[in-house]
Amino acid sequence: MSNIVRFVPMASIRCYKGALAQLSSIQAKRMFTRSQICLGEHHSNRNPAWGPVLSDKAMPPVGPYSQAFKTTHAIYCSGQLPADSQGKLVEGSTQEKTAACLRALSAILTAAGSSLERIVKVQIFLTDMKEFADMNAEYEKWIKHRPARSCVAVKELPKGVNIEIECVALPGPDPTNHVKQ
């Protein structure tokens, strides 16, 4: 299958990350790669509804990446280490470190206009699966709606930590905070 996609006016297609790309009739005559569509590069002007997310209440990135990237359909959060907003690593139990990771994700999602309750997928990385039960006990306190999740053991993580958590969430406010009519 070709990596180039041609569109008809107001056609919607599902791209490789599941995001929908809609094009106006003016844009319909142009051709775009699937990656350009998923990254929003098909828009003739920059859309303020998508882009990098940065929260001063979470550890600053340690490399050339964003804490999260928001699109019109999802917020992709980078893995968060157990650290405070200054980058100081949290010492203590696996539960305390899990809480620090989830606190950072909450701050980042809030900065993106979303919340932990809007998470649809979580990925957890542990350096020792013996810590799974302790991690899980703390995780259940923070995330109660049971989104999809994977947890894998890895040889090592950045800065020598034993846990890293990343997620994908839907943009928008917490669905449980709606006004009853």
JSON list of C-alpha atoms in Angstrom, two decimals:
[
{"chain": "A", "resi": 1, "resn": "MET", "atom": "CA", "xyz": [0.00, 0.00, 0.00]},
{"chain": "A", "resi": 2, "resn": "SER", "atom": "CA", "xyz": [1.32, 3.40, -0.93]},
{"chain": "A", "resi": 3, "resn": "ASN", "atom": "CA", "xyz": [2.47, 5.78, 1.77]},
{"chain": "A", "resi": 4, "resn": "ILE", "atom": "CA", "xyz": [0.87, 8.68, -0.16]},
{"chain": "A", "resi": 5, "resn": "VAL", "atom": "CA", "xyz": [-2.85, 9.29, 0.34]},
{"chain": "A", "resi": 6, "resn": "ARG", "atom": "CA", "xyz": [-5.12, 11.34, -1.93]},
{"chain": "A", "resi": 7, "resn": "PHE", "atom": "CA", "xyz": [-8.27, 12.81, -0.43]},
{"chain": "A", "resi": 8, "resn": "VAL", "atom": "CA", "xyz": [-11.70, 13.81, -1.59]},
{"chain": "A", "resi": 9, "resn": "PRO", "atom": "CA", "xyz": [-13.41, 16.86, -0.01]},
{"chain": "A", "resi": 10, "resn": "MET", "atom": "CA", "xyz": [-14.19, 16.38, 3.69]},
{"chain": "A", "resi": 11, "resn": "ALA", "atom": "CA", "xyz": [-13.06, 12.76, 3.56]},
{"chain": "A", "resi": 12, "resn": "SER", "atom": "CA", "xyz": [-11.96, 11.18, 6.82]},
{"chain": "A", "resi": 13, "resn": "ILE", "atom": "CA", "xyz": [-9.38, 8.44, 7.04]},
{"chain": "A", "resi": 14, "resn": "ARG", "atom": "CA", "xyz": [-7.94, 6.53, 9.96]},
{"chain": "A", "resi": 15, "resn": "CYS", "atom": "CA", "xyz": [-4.18, 6.93, 10.10]},
{"chain": "A", "resi": 16, "resn": "TYR", "atom": "CA", "xyz": [-1.69, 4.57, 11.70]},
{"chain": "A", "resi": 17, "resn": "LYS", "atom": "CA", "xyz": [-2.10, 6.00, 15.24]},
{"chain": "A", "resi": 18, "resn": "GLY", "atom": "CA", "xyz": [-5.89, 5.98, 15.06]},
{"chain": "A", "resi": 19, "resn": "ALA", "atom": "CA", "xyz": [-6.30, 9.73, 14.72]},
{"chain": "A", "resi": 20, "resn": "LEU", "atom": "CA", "xyz": [-8.79, 11.02, 12.18]},
{"chain": "A", "resi": 21, "resn": "ALA", "atom": "CA", "xyz": [-7.67, 13.56, 9.63]},
{"chain": "A", "resi": 22, "resn": "GLN", "atom": "CA", "xyz": [-10.31, 15.70, 7.99]},
{"chain": "A", "resi": 23, "resn": "LEU", "atom": "CA", "xyz": [-9.50, 17.90, 5.04]},
{"chain": "A", "resi": 24, "resn": "SER", "atom": "CA", "xyz": [-11.40, 20.78, 3.51]},
{"chain": "A", "resi": 25, "resn": "SER", "atom": "CA", "xyz": [-12.12, 20.94, -0.21]},
{"chain": "A", "resi": 26, "resn": "ILE", "atom": "CA", "xyz": [-9.16, 23.29, -0.68]},
{"chain": "A", "resi": 27, "resn": "GLN", "atom": "CA", "xyz": [-6.79, 20.76, 0.86]},
{"chain": "A", "resi": 28, "resn": "ALA", "atom": "CA", "xyz": [-8.38, 17.83, -0.96]},
{"chain": "A", "resi": 29, "resn": "LYS", "atom": "CA", "xyz": [-6.29, 18.39, -4.07]},
{"chain": "A", "resi": 30, "resn": "ARG", "atom": "CA", "xyz": [-3.02, 18.05, -2.19]},
{"chain": "A", "resi": 31, "resn": "MET", "atom": "CA", "xyz": [-1.24, 14.81, -1.39]},
{"chain": "A", "resi": 32, "resn": "PHE", "atom": "CA", "xyz": [0.11, 13.90, 2.06]},
{"chain": "A", "resi": 33, "resn": "THR", "atom": "CA", "xyz": [1.98, 11.06, 3.68]},
{"chain": "A", "resi": 34, "resn": "ARG", "atom": "CA", "xyz": [0.31, 9.19, 6.53]},
{"chain": "A", "resi": 35, "resn": "SER", "atom": "CA", "xyz": [2.83, 10.62, 9.03]},
{"chain": "A", "resi": 36, "resn": "GLN", "atom": "CA", "xyz": [2.08, 14.18, 7.90]},
{"chain": "A", "resi": 37, "resn": "ILE", "atom": "CA", "xyz": [-1.62, 13.56, 8.52]},
{"chain": "A", "resi": 38, "resn": "CYS", "atom": "CA", "xyz": [-1.06, 12.11, 11.99]},
{"chain": "A", "resi": 39, "resn": "LEU", "atom": "CA", "xyz": [1.20, 14.99, 12.97]},
{"chain": "A", "resi": 40, "resn": "GLY", "atom": "CA", "xyz": [-1.23, 17.56, 11.61]},
{"chain": "A", "resi": 41, "resn": "GLU", "atom": "CA", "xyz": [1.19, 18.79, 8.93]},
{"chain": "A", "resi": 42, "resn": "HIS", "atom": "CA", "xyz": [-1.63, 18.67, 6.37]},
{"chain": "A", "resi": 43, "resn": "HIS", "atom": "CA", "xyz": [-3.12, 21.85, 7.88]},
{"chain": "A", "resi": 44, "resn": "SER", "atom": "CA", "xyz": [-2.21, 24.96, 5.94]},
{"chain": "A", "resi": 45, "resn": "ASN", "atom": "CA", "xyz": [-2.01, 26.93, 9.19]},
{"chain": "A", "resi": 46, "resn": "ARG", "atom": "CA", "xyz": [-0.89, 25.71, 12.61]},
{"chain": "A", "resi": 47, "resn": "ASN", "atom": "CA", "xyz": [-3.77, 24.43, 14.70]},
{"chain": "A", "resi": 48, "resn": "PRO", "atom": "CA", "xyz": [-3.54, 25.64, 18.31]},
{"chain": "A", "resi": 49, "resn": "ALA", "atom": "CA", "xyz": [-5.50, 22.55, 19.40]},
{"chain": "A", "resi": 50, "resn": "TRP", "atom": "CA", "xyz": [-2.41, 20.35, 18.98]},
{"chain": "A", "resi": 51, "resn": "GLY", "atom": "CA", "xyz": [1.24, 20.58, 19.88]},
{"chain": "A", "resi": 52, "resn": "PRO", "atom": "CA", "xyz": [3.73, 19.95, 22.67]},
{"chain": "A", "resi": 53, "resn": "VAL", "atom": "CA", "xyz": [2.57, 20.11, 26.29]},
{"chain": "A", "resi": 54, "resn": "LEU", "atom": "CA", "xyz": [4.78, 21.33, 29.13]},
{"chain": "A", "resi": 55, "resn": "SER", "atom": "CA", "xyz": [3.84, 21.51, 32.81]},
{"chain": "A", "resi": 56, "resn": "ASP", "atom": "CA", "xyz": [5.99, 23.21, 35.41]},
{"chain": "A", "resi": 57, "resn": "LYS", "atom": "CA", "xyz": [4.50, 20.78, 37.97]},
{"chain": "A", "resi": 58, "resn": "ALA", "atom": "CA", "xyz": [6.28, 17.75, 36.48]},
{"chain": "A", "resi": 59, "resn": "MET", "atom": "CA", "xyz": [9.91, 16.84, 35.89]},
{"chain": "A", "resi": 60, "resn": "PRO", "atom": "CA", "xyz": [11.36, 18.70, 32.89]},
{"chain": "A", "resi": 61, "resn": "PRO", "atom": "CA", "xyz": [12.24, 16.46, 29.92]},
{"chain": "A", "resi": 62, "resn": "VAL", "atom": "CA", "xyz": [15.78, 15.04, 30.12]},
{"chain": "A", "resi": 63, "resn": "GLY", "atom": "CA", "xyz": [16.17, 14.96, 26.34]},
{"chain": "A", "resi": 64, "resn": "PRO", "atom": "CA", "xyz": [14.86, 16.38, 23.07]},
{"chain": "A", "resi": 65, "resn": "TYR", "atom": "CA", "xyz": [11.18, 15.55, 23.60]},
{"chain": "A", "resi": 66, "resn": "SER", "atom": "CA", "xyz": [8.01, 16.98, 25.15]},
{"chain": "A", "resi": 67, "resn": "GLN", "atom": "CA", "xyz": [6.33, 15.86, 28.35]},
{"chain": "A", "resi": 68, "resn": "ALA", "atom": "CA", "xyz": [3.33, 15.18, 26.12]},
{"chain": "A", "resi": 69, "resn": "PHE", "atom": "CA", "xyz": [2.03, 15.89, 22.65]},
{"chain": "A", "resi": 70, "resn": "LYS", "atom": "CA", "xyz": [-1.61, 16.85, 22.24]},
{"chain": "A", "resi": 71, "resn": "THR", "atom": "CA", "xyz": [-3.58, 16.19, 19.08]},
{"chain": "A", "resi": 72, "resn": "THR", "atom": "CA", "xyz": [-7.26, 16.83, 18.44]},
{"chain": "A", "resi": 73, "resn": "HIS", "atom": "CA", "xyz": [-7.98, 13.18, 19.27]},
{"chain": "A", "resi": 74, "resn": "ALA", "atom": "CA", "xyz": [-5.43, 12.11, 21.89]},
{"chain": "A", "resi": 75, "resn": "ILE", "atom": "CA", "xyz": [-2.72, 13.24, 24.31]},
{"chain": "A", "resi": 76, "resn": "TYR", "atom": "CA", "xyz": [0.43, 11.13, 24.16]},
{"chain": "A", "resi": 77, "resn": "CYS", "atom": "CA", "xyz": [2.31, 11.45, 27.45]},
{"chain": "A", "resi": 78, "resn": "SER", "atom": "CA", "xyz": [6.01, 10.64, 27.58]},
{"chain": "A", "resi": 79, "resn": "GLY", "atom": "CA", "xyz": [7.19, 8.27, 30.28]},
{"chain": "A", "resi": 80, "resn": "GLN", "atom": "CA", "xyz": [7.38, 9.93, 33.69]},
{"chain": "A", "resi": 81, "resn": "LEU", "atom": "CA", "xyz": [10.05, 9.04, 36.20]},
{"chain": "A", "resi": 82, "resn": "PRO", "atom": "CA", "xyz": [9.53, 9.23, 39.98]},
{"chain": "A", "resi": 83, "resn": "ALA", "atom": "CA", "xyz": [10.76, 12.80, 40.39]},
{"chain": "A", "resi": 84, "resn": "ASP", "atom": "CA", "xyz": [9.51, 16.18, 41.56]},
{"chain": "A", "resi": 85, "resn": "SER", "atom": "CA", "xyz": [9.02, 19.24, 39.36]},
{"chain": "A", "resi": 86, "resn": "GLN", "atom": "CA", "xyz": [12.69, 20.20, 39.82]},
{"chain": "A", "resi": 87, "resn": "GLY", "atom": "CA", "xyz": [13.87, 16.81, 38.55]},
{"chain": "A", "resi": 88, "resn": "LYS", "atom": "CA", "xyz": [14.92, 15.53, 41.99]},
{"chain": "A", "resi": 89, "resn": "LEU", "atom": "CA", "xyz": [14.36, 11.78, 42.14]},
{"chain": "A", "resi": 90, "resn": "VAL", "atom": "CA", "xyz": [11.89, 10.51, 44.75]},
{"chain": "A", "resi": 91, "resn": "GLU", "atom": "CA", "xyz": [13.38, 8.16, 47.31]},
{"chain": "A", "resi": 92, "resn": "GLY", "atom": "CA", "xyz": [11.25, 5.64, 49.14]},
{"chain": "A", "resi": 93, "resn": "SER", "atom": "CA", "xyz": [9.00, 2.69, 48.45]},
{"chain": "A", "resi": 94, "resn": "THR", "atom": "CA", "xyz": [7.73, 1.51, 45.09]},
{"chain": "A", "resi": 95, "resn": "GLN", "atom": "CA", "xyz": [4.32, 2.90, 46.09]},
{"chain": "A", "resi": 96, "resn": "GLU", "atom": "CA", "xyz": [5.80, 6.37, 46.73]},
{"chain": "A", "resi": 97, "resn": "LYS", "atom": "CA", "xyz": [7.61, 6.25, 43.39]},
{"chain": "A", "resi": 98, "resn": "THR", "atom": "CA", "xyz": [4.45, 5.11, 41.57]},
{"chain": "A", "resi": 99, "resn": "ALA", "atom": "CA", "xyz": [2.55, 8.01, 43.18]},
{"chain": "A", "resi": 100, "resn": "ALA", "atom": "CA", "xyz": [5.23, 10.45, 41.98]},
{"chain": "A", "resi": 101, "resn": "CYS", "atom": "CA", "xyz": [4.93, 9.17, 38.40]},
{"chain": "A", "resi": 102, "resn": "LEU", "atom": "CA", "xyz": [1.13, 9.40, 38.47]},
{"chain": "A", "resi": 103, "resn": "ARG", "atom": "CA", "xyz": [1.25, 12.86, 40.08]},
{"chain": "A", "resi": 104, "resn": "ALA", "atom": "CA", "xyz": [3.43, 14.04, 37.19]},
{"chain": "A", "resi": 105, "resn": "LEU", "atom": "CA", "xyz": [1.11, 12.48, 34.60]},
{"chain": "A", "resi": 106, "resn": "SER", "atom": "CA", "xyz": [-1.85, 14.19, 36.30]},
{"chain": "A", "resi": 107, "resn": "ALA", "atom": "CA", "xyz": [-0.09, 17.58, 36.13]},
{"chain": "A", "resi": 108, "resn": "ILE", "atom": "CA", "xyz": [0.79, 17.10, 32.46]},
{"chain": "A", "resi": 109, "resn": "LEU", "atom": "CA", "xyz": [-2.74, 16.00, 31.53]},
{"chain": "A", "resi": 110, "resn": "THR", "atom": "CA", "xyz": [-4.17, 18.98, 33.44]},
{"chain": "A", "resi": 111, "resn": "ALA", "atom": "CA", "xyz": [-1.84, 21.29, 31.48]},
{"chain": "A", "resi": 112, "resn": "ALA", "atom": "CA", "xyz": [-3.19, 19.67, 28.29]},
{"chain": "A", "resi": 113, "resn": "GLY", "atom": "CA", "xyz": [-6.80, 20.25, 29.37]},
{"chain": "A", "resi": 114, "resn": "SER", "atom": "CA", "xyz": [-7.48, 16.63, 30.33]},
{"chain": "A", "resi": 115, "resn": "SER", "atom": "CA", "xyz": [-7.20, 14.42, 33.41]},
{"chain": "A", "resi": 116, "resn": "LEU", "atom": "CA", "xyz": [-6.26, 10.97, 34.68]},
{"chain": "A", "resi": 117, "resn": "GLU", "atom": "CA", "xyz": [-9.91, 9.95, 34.24]},
{"chain": "A", "resi": 118, "resn": "ARG", "atom": "CA", "xyz": [-9.53, 10.42, 30.45]},
{"chain": "A", "resi": 119, "resn": "ILE", "atom": "CA", "xyz": [-6.66, 7.92, 30.13]},
{"chain": "A", "resi": 120, "resn": "VAL", "atom": "CA", "xyz": [-7.33, 5.12, 27.64]},
{"chain": "A", "resi": 121, "resn": "LYS", "atom": "CA", "xyz": [-3.94, 3.32, 27.71]},
{"chain": "A", "resi": 122, "resn": "VAL", "atom": "CA", "xyz": [-1.16, 3.07, 30.30]},
{"chain": "A", "resi": 123, "resn": "GLN", "atom": "CA", "xyz": [2.29, 1.55, 29.87]},
{"chain": "A", "resi": 124, "resn": "ILE", "atom": "CA", "xyz": [4.36, 0.77, 32.94]},
{"chain": "A", "resi": 125, "resn": "PHE", "atom": "CA", "xyz": [8.03, -0.16, 32.93]},
{"chain": "A", "resi": 126, "resn": "LEU", "atom": "CA", "xyz": [9.57, -1.85, 35.98]},
{"chain": "A", "resi": 127, "resn": "THR", "atom": "CA", "xyz": [13.15, -3.00, 36.47]},
{"chain": "A", "resi": 128, "resn": "ASP", "atom": "CA", "xyz": [11.96, -5.80, 38.77]},
{"chain": "A", "resi": 129, "resn": "MET", "atom": "CA", "xyz": [8.59, -7.54, 38.48]},
{"chain": "A", "resi": 130, "resn": "LYS", "atom": "CA", "xyz": [8.78, -8.34, 42.20]},
{"chain": "A", "resi": 131, "resn": "GLU", "atom": "CA", "xyz": [7.62, -4.71, 42.63]},
{"chain": "A", "resi": 132, "resn": "PHE", "atom": "CA", "xyz": [4.46, -5.33, 40.60]},
{"chain": "A", "resi": 133, "resn": "ALA", "atom": "CA", "xyz": [2.12, -5.82, 43.58]},
{"chain": "A", "resi": 134, "resn": "ASP", "atom": "CA", "xyz": [3.33, -2.64, 45.34]},
{"chain": "A", "resi": 135, "resn": "MET", "atom": "CA", "xyz": [3.05, -0.65, 42.11]},
{"chain": "A", "resi": 136, "resn": "ASN", "atom": "CA", "xyz": [-0.42, -2.06, 41.46]},
{"chain": "A", "resi": 137, "resn": "ALA", "atom": "CA", "xyz": [-1.66, -1.20, 44.97]},
{"chain": "A", "resi": 138, "resn": "GLU", "atom": "CA", "xyz": [-0.76, 2.48, 44.45]},
{"chain": "A", "resi": 139, "resn": "TYR", "atom": "CA", "xyz": [-1.92, 2.55, 40.82]},
{"chain": "A", "resi": 140, "resn": "GLU", "atom": "CA", "xyz": [-5.43, 1.43, 41.88]},
{"chain": "A", "resi": 141, "resn": "LYS", "atom": "CA", "xyz": [-5.71, 4.45, 44.18]},
{"chain": "A", "resi": 142, "resn": "TRP", "atom": "CA", "xyz": [-5.12, 6.86, 41.30]},
{"chain": "A", "resi": 143, "resn": "ILE", "atom": "CA", "xyz": [-6.74, 5.22, 38.26]},
{"chain": "A", "resi": 144, "resn": "LYS", "atom": "CA", "xyz": [-10.07, 3.57, 38.99]},
{"chain": "A", "resi": 145, "resn": "HIS", "atom": "CA", "xyz": [-11.73, 3.37, 35.54]},
{"chain": "A", "resi": 146, "resn": "ARG", "atom": "CA", "xyz": [-9.54, 0.47, 34.32]},
{"chain": "A", "resi": 147, "resn": "PRO", "atom": "CA", "xyz": [-8.08, 1.71, 31.02]},
{"chain": "A", "resi": 148, "resn": "ALA", "atom": "CA", "xyz": [-6.05, -0.66, 28.84]},
{"chain": "A", "resi": 149, "resn": "ARG", "atom": "CA", "xyz": [-2.65, -1.29, 30.38]},
{"chain": "A", "resi": 150, "resn": "SER", "atom": "CA", "xyz": [0.60, -3.13, 29.89]},
{"chain": "A", "resi": 151, "resn": "CYS", "atom": "CA", "xyz": [3.40, -3.61, 32.38]},
{"chain": "A", "resi": 152, "resn": "VAL", "atom": "CA", "xyz": [6.79, -4.90, 31.30]},
{"chain": "A", "resi": 153, "resn": "ALA", "atom": "CA", "xyz": [10.10, -5.60, 32.98]},
{"chain": "A", "resi": 154, "resn": "VAL", "atom": "CA", "xyz": [13.09, -3.83, 31.49]},
{"chain": "A", "resi": 155, "resn": "LYS", "atom": "CA", "xyz": [16.78, -4.15, 32.21]},
{"chain": "A", "resi": 156, "resn": "GLU", "atom": "CA", "xyz": [17.21, -0.52, 33.24]},
{"chain": "A", "resi": 157, "resn": "LEU", "atom": "CA", "xyz": [15.55, 2.89, 33.07]},
{"chain": "A", "resi": 158, "resn": "PRO", "atom": "CA", "xyz": [16.88, 6.45, 32.75]},
{"chain": "A", "resi": 159, "resn": "LYS", "atom": "CA", "xyz": [18.59, 7.93, 35.82]},
{"chain": "A", "resi": 160, "resn": "GLY", "atom": "CA", "xyz": [18.71, 4.48, 37.44]},
{"chain": "A", "resi": 161, "resn": "VAL", "atom": "CA", "xyz": [15.05, 4.54, 38.58]},
{"chain": "A", "resi": 162, "resn": "ASN", "atom": "CA", "xyz": [12.99, 1.38, 38.97]},
{"chain": "A", "resi": 163, "resn": "ILE", "atom": "CA", "xyz": [9.70, 2.60, 37.44]},
{"chain": "A", "resi": 164, "resn": "GLU", "atom": "CA", "xyz": [8.49, 4.71, 34.52]},
{"chain": "A", "resi": 165, "resn": "ILE", "atom": "CA", "xyz": [4.86, 5.29, 33.50]},
{"chain": "A", "resi": 166, "resn": "GLU", "atom": "CA", "xyz": [3.49, 6.69, 30.25]},
{"chain": "A", "resi": 167, "resn": "CYS", "atom": "CA", "xyz": [-0.06, 6.99, 28.94]},
{"chain": "A", "resi": 168, "resn": "VAL", "atom": "CA", "xyz": [-2.43, 8.02, 26.18]},
{"chain": "A", "resi": 169, "resn": "ALA", "atom": "CA", "xyz": [-5.49, 10.07, 27.15]},
{"chain": "A", "resi": 170, "resn": "LEU", "atom": "CA", "xyz": [-8.42, 11.72, 25.44]},
{"chain": "A", "resi": 171, "resn": "PRO", "atom": "CA", "xyz": [-8.41, 15.52, 25.33]},
{"chain": "A", "resi": 172, "resn": "GLY", "atom": "CA", "xyz": [-11.11, 17.35, 27.20]},
{"chain": "A", "resi": 173, "resn": "PRO", "atom": "CA", "xyz": [-12.33, 17.72, 30.75]},
{"chain": "A", "resi": 174, "resn": "ASP", "atom": "CA", "xyz": [-12.90, 14.99, 33.29]},
{"chain": "A", "resi": 175, "resn": "PRO", "atom": "CA", "xyz": [-16.14, 13.23, 32.21]},
{"chain": "A", "resi": 176, "resn": "THR", "atom": "CA", "xyz": [-17.18, 12.76, 35.86]},
{"chain": "A", "resi": 177, "resn": "ASN", "atom": "CA", "xyz": [-17.24, 16.54, 36.42]},
{"chain": "A", "resi": 178, "resn": "HIS", "atom": "CA", "xyz": [-20.18, 17.23, 34.13]},
{"chain": "A", "resi": 179, "resn": "VAL", "atom": "CA", "xyz": [-23.08, 19.43, 35.20]},
{"chain": "A", "resi": 180, "resn": "LYS", "atom": "CA", "xyz": [-26.30, 17.54, 35.90]},
{"chain": "A", "resi": 181, "resn": "GLN", "atom": "CA", "xyz": [-29.40, 19.08, 34.36]}
]
